[in-house]
Each structure stands twice: as structure tokens, then as C-alpha cells.
PDB file of C-alpha atoms in Angstrom:
ATOM      1  CA  LEU A  26     -44.551  70.782 -13.378  1.00 41.00           C
ATOM      2  CA  GLY A  27     -42.527  67.743 -11.641  1.00 47.00           C
ATOM      3  CA  MET A  28     -44.215  65.483  -8.907  1.00 52.00           C
ATOM      4  CA  ALA A  29     -46.142  68.224  -7.191  1.00 54.00           C
ATOM      5  CA  ALA A  30     -47.873  66.832  -3.804  1.00 56.00           C
ATOM      6  CA  PRO A  31     -51.582  66.695  -4.648  1.00 59.00           C
ATOM      7  CA  ALA A  32     -53.646  69.465  -3.503  1.00 72.00           C
ATOM      8  CA  ALA A  33     -55.824  68.610  -0.376  1.00 81.00           C
ATOM      9  CA  LEU A  34     -59.368  66.927  -1.436  1.00 92.00           C
ATOM     10  CA  GLN A  35     -62.166  69.233  -0.243  1.00 94.00           C
ATOM     11  CA  ARG A  36     -64.412  68.150   2.373  1.00 95.00           C
ATOM     12  CA  SER A  37     -67.785  68.527   4.068  1.00 97.00           C
ATOM     13  CA  VAL A  38     -67.927  67.342   7.455  1.00 97.00           C
ATOM     14  CA  VAL A  39     -70.420  66.672   9.670  1.00 97.00           C
ATOM     15  CA  SER A  40     -68.727  66.994  13.334  1.00 97.00           C
ATOM     16  CA  PRO A  41     -69.948  64.380  16.133  1.00 97.00           C
ATOM     17  CA  ALA A  42     -71.956  65.502  18.761  1.00 95.00           C
ATOM     18  CA  GLY A  43     -70.167  64.381  21.352  1.00 96.00           C
ATOM     19  CA  ARG A  44     -65.982  63.676  22.245  1.00 95.00           C
ATOM     20  CA  HIS A  45     -64.731  62.618  18.522  1.00 97.00           C
ATOM     21  CA  THR A  46     -63.229  58.985  19.142  1.00 97.00           C
ATOM     22  CA  ALA A  47     -63.859  57.444  15.108  1.00 98.00           C
ATOM     23  CA  SER A  48     -64.154  58.655  11.938  1.00 98.00           C
ATOM     24  CA  LEU A  49     -66.087  57.879   8.793  1.00 98.00           C
ATOM     25  CA  ILE A  50     -65.007  58.905   5.421  1.00 98.00           C
ATOM     26  CA  PHE A  51     -68.308  58.473   2.643  1.00 98.00           C
ATOM     27  CA  LEU A  52     -67.004  58.930  -1.392  1.00 98.00           C
ATOM     28  CA  HIS A  53     -69.468  60.255  -3.645  1.00 98.00           C
ATOM     29  CA  GLY A  54     -70.644  58.607  -6.800  1.00 98.00           C
ATOM     30  CA  SER A  55     -69.477  59.471 -10.272  1.00 96.00           C
ATOM     31  CA  GLY A  56     -70.046  63.062 -11.280  1.00 96.00           C
ATOM     32  CA  ASP A  57     -71.260  64.232  -7.562  1.00 97.00           C
ATOM     33  CA  THR A  58     -69.477  65.754  -4.709  1.00 97.00           C
ATOM     34  CA  GLY A  59     -68.869  65.297  -1.258  1.00 98.00           C
ATOM     35  CA  GLN A  60     -71.664  68.385  -0.124  1.00 98.00           C
ATOM     36  CA  GLY A  61     -74.117  66.285  -2.803  1.00 98.00           C
ATOM     37  CA  ALA A  62     -73.755  62.952  -1.041  1.00 98.00           C
ATOM     38  CA  ARG A  63     -74.327  64.460   2.211  1.00 98.00           C
ATOM     39  CA  ALA A  64     -77.142  66.238   1.066  1.00 98.00           C
ATOM     40  CA  TRP A  65     -78.592  63.101  -0.613  1.00 97.00           C
ATOM     41  CA  THR A  66     -78.377  61.124   2.617  1.00 97.00           C
ATOM     42  CA  LYS A  67     -79.647  64.241   4.557  1.00 97.00           C
ATOM     43  CA  GLN A  68     -82.879  64.678   2.318  1.00 98.00           C
ATOM     44  CA  ILE A  69     -83.329  60.831   2.820  1.00 97.00           C
ATOM     45  CA  LEU A  70     -83.027  60.687   6.285  1.00 97.00           C
ATOM     46  CA  ASN A  71     -84.486  64.283   6.890  1.00 97.00           C
ATOM     47  CA  GLN A  72     -81.609  64.868   9.074  1.00 97.00           C
ATOM     48  CA  ASP A  73     -77.541  64.446   8.561  1.00 97.00           C
ATOM     49  CA  MET A  74     -76.397  60.868   8.871  1.00 97.00           C
ATOM     50  CA  ALA A  75     -75.000  62.018  12.389  1.00 97.00           C
ATOM     51  CA  PHE A  76     -73.341  60.165  15.369  1.00 97.00           C
ATOM     52  CA  GLN A  77     -72.590  60.962  19.014  1.00 97.00           C
ATOM     53  CA  HIS A  78     -68.370  59.959  18.814  1.00 97.00           C
ATOM     54  CA  ILE A  79     -68.003  59.566  14.819  1.00 98.00           C
ATOM     55  CA  LYS A  80     -66.855  62.284  12.589  1.00 98.00           C
ATOM     56  CA  VAL A  81     -68.704  61.662   8.851  1.00 98.00           C
ATOM     57  CA  ILE A  82     -66.394  63.301   6.224  1.00 98.00           C
ATOM     58  CA  TYR A  83     -67.693  63.696   2.599  1.00 98.00           C
ATOM     59  CA  PRO A  84     -64.319  64.258   0.379  1.00 98.00           C
ATOM     60  CA  THR A  85     -64.957  65.605  -3.224  1.00 98.00           C
ATOM     61  CA  ALA A  86     -63.109  63.901  -5.823  1.00 97.00           C
ATOM     62  CA  PRO A  87     -60.853  66.500  -8.329  1.00 95.00           C
ATOM     63  CA  ALA A  88     -62.438  67.006 -11.564  1.00 95.00           C
ATOM     64  CA  ARG A  89     -60.635  65.106 -14.013  1.00 95.00           C
ATOM     65  CA  PRO A  90     -61.466  63.893 -18.157  1.00 95.00           C
ATOM     66  CA  TYR A  91     -63.812  61.160 -17.731  1.00 96.00           C
ATOM     67  CA  THR A  92     -63.617  58.468 -20.957  1.00 95.00           C
ATOM     68  CA  PRO A  93     -67.032  57.354 -20.127  1.00 94.00           C
ATOM     69  CA  MET A  94     -68.187  60.987 -20.646  1.00 94.00           C
ATOM     70  CA  LYS A  95     -65.996  61.117 -23.863  1.00 94.00           C
ATOM     71  CA  GLY A  96     -63.276  62.986 -22.156  1.00 94.00           C
ATOM     72  CA  ALA A  97     -65.622  65.667 -20.658  1.00 95.00           C
ATOM     73  CA  PHE A  98     -63.970  66.941 -16.902  1.00 96.00           C
ATOM     74  CA  SER A  99     -66.123  64.986 -14.221  1.00 96.00           C
ATOM     75  CA  ASN A 100     -65.562  64.818 -10.287  1.00 97.00           C
ATOM     76  CA  VAL A 101     -64.485  61.169 -10.348  1.00 97.00           C
ATOM     77  CA  TRP A 102     -62.200  59.078  -8.372  1.00 97.00           C
ATOM     78  CA  PHE A 103     -60.489  57.322 -11.051  1.00 97.00           C
ATOM     79  CA  ASP A 104     -61.101  57.097 -14.667  1.00 96.00           C
ATOM     80  CA  ARG A 105     -62.869  54.090 -16.349  1.00 96.00           C
ATOM     81  CA  TYR A 106     -61.964  52.810 -20.096  1.00 93.00           C
ATOM     82  CA  LYS A 107     -66.283  51.898 -19.708  1.00 90.00           C
ATOM     83  CA  ILE A 108     -68.691  50.888 -17.288  1.00 91.00           C
ATOM     84  CA  CYS A 109     -68.713  47.118 -17.379  1.00 93.00           C
ATOM     85  CA  ASN A 110     -66.822  44.637 -15.020  1.00 94.00           C
ATOM     86  CA  ASP A 111     -64.882  42.744 -17.790  1.00 94.00           C
ATOM     87  CA  CYS A 112     -62.878  45.316 -19.107  1.00 94.00           C
ATOM     88  CA  PRO A 113     -59.324  46.334 -17.434  1.00 95.00           C
ATOM     89  CA  GLU A 114     -58.986  48.742 -14.690  1.00 97.00           C
ATOM     90  CA  HIS A 115     -57.688  52.084 -15.232  1.00 96.00           C
ATOM     91  CA  ILE A 116     -54.944  51.436 -12.413  1.00 96.00           C
ATOM     92  CA  GLU A 117     -52.637  54.363 -12.940  1.00 96.00           C
ATOM     93  CA  SER A 118     -56.104  56.918 -12.123  1.00 96.00           C
ATOM     94  CA  ILE A 119     -56.511  54.646  -9.140  1.00 97.00           C
ATOM     95  CA  ASP A 120     -53.243  54.553  -7.920  1.00 96.00           C
ATOM     96  CA  SER A 121     -52.857  58.312  -7.623  1.00 94.00           C
ATOM     97  CA  MET A 122     -56.256  59.104  -6.141  1.00 96.00           C
ATOM     98  CA  CYS A 123     -55.351  56.129  -3.155  1.00 96.00           C
ATOM     99  CA  GLN A 124     -52.138  58.439  -2.685  1.00 94.00           C
ATOM    100  CA  GLY A 125     -54.655  61.651  -2.171  1.00 94.00           C
ATOM    101  CA  LEU A 126     -57.263  59.573   0.257  1.00 97.00           C
ATOM    102  CA  THR A 127     -54.589  58.172   2.144  1.00 97.00           C
ATOM    103  CA  ASP A 128     -53.502  61.837   2.997  1.00 96.00           C
ATOM    104  CA  LEU A 129     -57.138  61.845   4.399  1.00 96.00           C
ATOM    105  CA  ILE A 130     -56.694  59.015   6.579  1.00 98.00           C
ATOM    106  CA  ASN A 131     -53.041  60.408   7.797  1.00 97.00           C
ATOM    107  CA  ASP A 132     -54.974  63.521   8.756  1.00 96.00           C
ATOM    108  CA  GLU A 133     -57.378  61.882  11.093  1.00 97.00           C
ATOM    109  CA  VAL A 134     -54.461  59.612  12.593  1.00 98.00           C
ATOM    110  CA  LYS A 135     -53.038  62.883  12.926  1.00 97.00           C
ATOM    111  CA  ASN A 136     -55.815  63.716  15.116  1.00 94.00           C
ATOM    112  CA  GLY A 137     -55.284  60.946  17.499  1.00 97.00           C
ATOM    113  CA  ILE A 138     -57.894  58.688  15.545  1.00 98.00           C
ATOM    114  CA  ALA A 139     -56.524  54.773  15.528  1.00 97.00           C
ATOM    115  CA  LYS A 140     -56.925  53.180  12.040  1.00 97.00           C
ATOM    116  CA  ASN A 141     -59.315  50.629  13.443  1.00 97.00           C
ATOM    117  CA  ARG A 142     -61.487  53.457  14.278  1.00 98.00           C
ATOM    118  CA  ILE A 143     -61.851  54.586  10.991  1.00 98.00           C
ATOM    119  CA  LEU A 144     -64.488  53.409   8.204  1.00 98.00           C
ATOM    120  CA  ILE A 145     -64.501  53.743   4.370  1.00 98.00           C
ATOM    121  CA  GLY A 146     -67.114  53.368   1.678  1.00 98.00           C
ATOM    122  CA  GLY A 147     -69.193  55.055  -0.556  1.00 98.00           C
ATOM    123  CA  PHE A 148     -71.593  54.894  -3.554  1.00 98.00           C
ATOM    124  CA  SER A 149     -71.227  52.979  -6.904  1.00 98.00           C
ATOM    125  CA  MET A 150     -67.774  54.664  -7.926  1.00 98.00           C
ATOM    126  CA  GLY A 151     -67.043  55.980  -4.153  1.00 98.00           C
ATOM    127  CA  GLY A 152     -67.497  52.133  -3.213  1.00 98.00           C
ATOM    128  CA  GLY A 153     -65.108  50.763  -5.780  1.00 98.00           C
ATOM    129  CA  MET A 154     -62.460  53.324  -4.566  1.00 98.00           C
ATOM    130  CA  ALA A 155     -62.866  52.358  -1.077  1.00 98.00           C
ATOM    131  CA  MET A 156     -62.326  48.694  -1.941  1.00 98.00           C
ATOM    132  CA  HIS A 157     -58.981  49.579  -3.717  1.00 98.00           C
ATOM    133  CA  LEU A 158     -57.711  51.955  -0.682  1.00 98.00           C
ATOM    134  CA  ALA A 159     -58.792  49.473   1.803  1.00 98.00           C
ATOM    135  CA  TYR A 160     -57.829  45.722   1.045  1.00 98.00           C
ATOM    136  CA  ARG A 161     -54.695  47.124  -1.037  1.00 97.00           C
ATOM    137  CA  PHE A 162     -53.152  49.939   1.056  1.00 97.00           C
ATOM    138  CA  HIS A 163     -55.139  49.860   4.508  1.00 97.00           C
ATOM    139  CA  GLN A 164     -56.034  46.465   5.619  1.00 97.00           C
ATOM    140  CA  ASP A 165     -56.359  47.760   9.182  1.00 97.00           C
ATOM    141  CA  LEU A 166     -59.180  49.958   8.930  1.00 98.00           C
ATOM    142  CA  ALA A 167     -62.232  48.915  10.758  1.00 98.00           C
ATOM    143  CA  GLY A 168     -64.401  48.300   7.943  1.00 98.00           C
ATOM    144  CA  VAL A 169     -65.788  48.941   4.148  1.00 98.00           C
ATOM    145  CA  PHE A 170     -68.840  49.603   2.537  1.00 98.00           C
ATOM    146  CA  ALA A 171     -70.089  49.763  -0.617  1.00 98.00           C
ATOM    147  CA  LEU A 172     -73.304  50.284  -2.160  1.00 98.00           C
ATOM    148  CA  SER A 173     -74.503  49.775  -5.612  1.00 98.00           C
ATOM    149  CA  SER A 174     -70.842  48.881  -6.410  1.00 98.00           C
ATOM    150  CA  PHE A 175     -68.487  46.573  -8.267  1.00 98.00           C
ATOM    151  CA  LEU A 176     -65.009  45.835  -8.866  1.00 98.00           C
ATOM    152  CA  ASN A 177     -64.038  44.577 -12.346  1.00 97.00           C
ATOM    153  CA  LYS A 178     -63.318  40.756 -12.984  1.00 95.00           C
ATOM    154  CA  ASP A 179     -59.343  40.869 -12.676  1.00 95.00           C
ATOM    155  CA  SER A 180     -59.444  43.918  -9.893  1.00 98.00           C
ATOM    156  CA  ALA A 181     -55.738  44.479  -8.792  1.00 98.00           C
ATOM    157  CA  VAL A 182     -57.593  44.055  -5.324  1.00 98.00           C
ATOM    158  CA  TYR A 183     -57.964  40.546  -6.050  1.00 98.00           C
ATOM    159  CA  GLN A 184     -54.277  40.108  -7.224  1.00 96.00           C
ATOM    160  CA  ALA A 185     -53.486  42.010  -3.942  1.00 96.00           C
ATOM    161  CA  LEU A 186     -55.967  39.747  -1.819  1.00 97.00           C
ATOM    162  CA  LYS A 187     -54.610  36.556  -3.104  1.00 95.00           C
ATOM    163  CA  ARG A 188     -50.985  37.331  -1.575  1.00 90.00           C
ATOM    164  CA  ASN A 189     -52.352  38.471   1.664  1.00 86.00           C
ATOM    165  CA  GLU A 190     -51.984  36.742   4.927  1.00 83.00           C
ATOM    166  CA  SER A 191     -53.400  39.241   7.244  1.00 86.00           C
ATOM    167  CA  ALA A 192     -56.865  39.773   8.906  1.00 92.00           C
ATOM    168  CA  LEU A 193     -58.930  42.007   6.827  1.00 97.00           C
ATOM    169  CA  PRO A 194     -61.801  44.653   7.240  1.00 97.00           C
ATOM    170  CA  GLU A 195     -65.378  43.377   7.062  1.00 98.00           C
ATOM    171  CA  LEU A 196     -67.372  44.530   4.079  1.00 98.00           C
ATOM    172  CA  PHE A 197     -71.118  45.856   4.241  1.00 98.00           C
ATOM    173  CA  GLN A 198     -72.145  45.504   0.979  1.00 98.00           C
ATOM    174  CA  CYS A 199     -75.864  46.923  -0.290  1.00 98.00           C
ATOM    175  CA  HIS A 200     -77.254  46.499  -4.261  1.00 98.00           C
ATOM    176  CA  GLY A 201     -80.750  47.090  -5.613  1.00 98.00           C
ATOM    177  CA  THR A 202     -81.965  44.158  -7.988  1.00 98.00           C
ATOM    178  CA  ALA A 203     -83.386  46.633 -10.534  1.00 98.00           C
ATOM    179  CA  ASP A 204     -80.067  48.499 -11.232  1.00 98.00           C
ATOM    180  CA  GLU A 205     -79.432  48.930 -14.583  1.00 96.00           C
ATOM    181  CA  LEU A 206     -76.080  50.793 -14.570  1.00 95.00           C
ATOM    182  CA  VAL A 207     -74.031  48.905 -12.053  1.00 97.00           C
ATOM    183  CA  LEU A 208     -76.085  45.628 -12.418  1.00 97.00           C
ATOM    184  CA  TYR A 209     -76.834  43.657  -9.275  1.00 98.00           C
ATOM    185  CA  SER A 210     -74.748  40.572 -10.697  1.00 98.00           C
ATOM    186  CA  TRP A 211     -71.486  42.708 -10.778  1.00 98.00           C
ATOM    187  CA  GLY A 212     -72.138  43.624  -7.243  1.00 98.00           C
ATOM    188  CA  GLU A 213     -72.849  39.856  -6.320  1.00 98.00           C
ATOM    189  CA  GLU A 214     -70.137  38.319  -8.049  1.00 98.00           C
ATOM    190  CA  THR A 215     -67.707  41.047  -6.431  1.00 98.00           C
ATOM    191  CA  ASN A 216     -69.394  39.735  -2.940  1.00 98.00           C
ATOM    192  CA  LYS A 217     -68.647  35.961  -3.884  1.00 98.00           C
ATOM    193  CA  ILE A 218     -65.101  36.479  -4.968  1.00 98.00           C
ATOM    194  CA  LEU A 219     -64.011  38.719  -1.874  1.00 98.00           C
ATOM    195  CA  LYS A 220     -65.709  36.247   0.346  1.00 97.00           C
ATOM    196  CA  SER A 221     -63.394  33.229  -1.721  1.00 97.00           C
ATOM    197  CA  LEU A 222     -60.080  35.287  -0.878  1.00 97.00           C
ATOM    198  CA  GLY A 223     -60.707  35.589   3.059  1.00 96.00           C
ATOM    199  CA  VAL A 224     -62.917  38.984   3.515  1.00 97.00           C
ATOM    200  CA  SER A 225     -65.998  38.731   5.857  1.00 98.00           C
ATOM    201  CA  ALA A 226     -68.509  40.210   3.745  1.00 98.00           C
ATOM    202  CA  SER A 227     -72.186  40.474   3.840  1.00 98.00           C
ATOM    203  CA  LEU A 228     -74.713  41.642   0.783  1.00 98.00           C
ATOM    204  CA  HIS A 229     -77.746  43.086   1.363  1.00 98.00           C
ATOM    205  CA  THR A 230     -80.199  42.821  -1.491  1.00 98.00           C
ATOM    206  CA  PHE A 231     -82.932  45.268  -1.846  1.00 98.00           C
ATOM    207  CA  PRO A 232     -85.782  44.356  -4.474  1.00 96.00           C
ATOM    208  CA  ASN A 233     -86.910  46.853  -7.249  1.00 95.00           C
ATOM    209  CA  LEU A 234     -84.310  49.712  -6.358  1.00 97.00           C
ATOM    210  CA  ASN A 235     -82.381  51.350  -9.153  1.00 98.00           C
ATOM    211  CA  HIS A 236     -79.045  52.972  -8.880  1.00 98.00           C
ATOM    212  CA  GLU A 237     -79.881  55.053  -6.009  1.00 97.00           C
ATOM    213  CA  LEU A 238     -80.045  54.985  -2.149  1.00 97.00           C
ATOM    214  CA  ASN A 239     -83.063  54.323   0.380  1.00 96.00           C
ATOM    215  CA  ARG A 240     -83.940  54.705   3.680  1.00 97.00           C
ATOM    216  CA  THR A 241     -83.693  51.117   4.719  1.00 97.00           C
ATOM    217  CA  GLU A 242     -80.367  50.892   3.738  1.00 98.00           C
ATOM    218  CA  ILE A 243     -78.957  53.878   4.957  1.00 98.00           C
ATOM    219  CA  GLU A 244     -80.531  52.767   8.547  1.00 97.00           C
ATOM    220  CA  LYS A 245     -78.859  49.418   8.194  1.00 98.00           C
ATOM    221  CA  LEU A 246     -75.650  50.786   7.678  1.00 98.00           C
ATOM    222  CA  LYS A 247     -76.106  53.372  10.231  1.00 98.00           C
ATOM    223  CA  SER A 248     -76.347  50.118  12.687  1.00 98.00           C
ATOM    224  CA  TRP A 249     -73.599  48.721  10.836  1.00 98.00           C
ATOM    225  CA  ILE A 250     -71.381  51.813  11.346  1.00 98.00           C
ATOM    226  CA  VAL A 251     -71.971  51.678  15.256  1.00 97.00           C
ATOM    227  CA  LYS A 252     -71.492  48.166  15.478  1.00 97.00           C
ATOM    228  CA  LYS A 253     -67.951  48.181  13.704  1.00 98.00           C
ATOM    229  CA  LEU A 254     -67.347  51.600  15.889  1.00 98.00           C
ATOM    230  CA  PRO A 255     -69.065  51.338  19.061  1.00 97.00           C
ATOM    231  CA  ILE A 256     -68.509  54.149  21.878  1.00 93.00           C
ATOM    232  CA  GLU A 257     -65.529  53.850  23.751  1.00 81.00           C
ATOM    233  CA  ALA A 258     -66.200  54.020  27.479  1.00 72.00           C
ATOM    234  CA  PRO A 259     -64.477  56.524  29.134  1.00 68.00           C
ATOM    235  CA  LYS A 260     -60.938  55.423  30.385  1.00 66.00           C
ATOM    236  CA  ALA A 261     -60.648  55.175  34.385  1.00 60.00           C
ATOM    237  CA  ASN A 262     -58.011  57.480  35.715  1.00 55.00           C
TER     238      ASN A 262
END
């Protein structure tokens, strides 16, 4: 087959109400789709997560064999040997997806959106993917958000940041203390290590929240998004 260019990722898009000057890429959790993640936020907010000037893009991960599901096909951003924070990362699958998502970022840049007007993040595995993409390959993005997410103890992200000198995108992290799939301690440790490596990172804790999203969290995220991607004043000509 050779190295065929990866097919463009399918995506569900919420267009801005007004002039498009910034973009937000939201990566779903494992086994979900872009449409699914969009419907979920819509259900929680009773409306789409929408903005005056920000285009919201929900891409769908291509289906691939997923080891934690005994090799069954699933829409996942990368493979994992297992869901734990002290096993090695499946770096090959992470890196190949970084390429597909870079194409998505480049599409926005071609549409006239500067890199520092693009935010990327996601839920669970989507947040982990976003951290790899931003901190290893796109350190000039506006920011990163990770909801109920974590990085493995010896993550390639940490290795990359140890050698890094440049300014880094800010991280907005949220995690429920009752999460039984991605433990709160994993998210907390990820936050601590990234901070120690120079990332400006906040961690918002949600007592009794399991591996899910809630309204307070999405409202907080929306405020942070608008802070990182403010409406640009029209240029005087």
C-alpha cells in the first residue's frame, strides 16, 4: 500500500455566529465520535457549545484495533497496551494520529486563522491526544484543555518538554474525584509534572464526579476559551 496520505478526518462543525477569527478543536473520548461528543455537550448545556467568533470542530478518530478491547475495532485516537499510567505509551499510533490532526490544524491556518488563535483539547483519551499534539508538535497554539485525562508516567510529552526552551500553551485541566476509569490521582500527577516542566497549568477538581462531563465544568471551560480567544476588535482601515 505504501505511505498513502491519511484520509481527512470526518468532522462535525459548529459555525460561529459572526466573523470567524478563531478555532477550537474538541477531541472525543475512546469509542465515541465527533458527532457524539457534540451531542453530549449539547445535551448538558441544552444547546450547542457555540461562540460569536469561534468555529468549534469535533473530529472523529478513525476506527482501529484497540488492545484494551481485545483488538476489537474502535474509534480511538491511539492504541494503549492497557489503561494505566505506569505502562509504556503506544507511541507509533500516537505519532501517526498527530500527523492527521496536524492536517486539521493546517486546514484552519489555510482558512486564515493564526496558530495562536487555535485551541485544542478533549475528553479522556482526547485530552491525552491534545497534550501530545500541542506540547510535542504545536507549541504555538493558544492553549490546551484536558477533561478527565492523563499522561503515562514516562510520556513522550515529558521527554519533549525537558528539552524545551520556548513559551508553551496554557493547560486547562478538569477531573472528577470519583473517576473510576481515569483516576483523579493520574490527572493530578500529570498536572504536577507538566507544571514542573514549565507549563502554566490549572486543575479544576469536581467532587463526586465520575468519568463524565457536567454543566459547571463546561461553563468553566467556555469562560476559559473566551479568555484565551477573545473577540478581536475590528481593525480600523
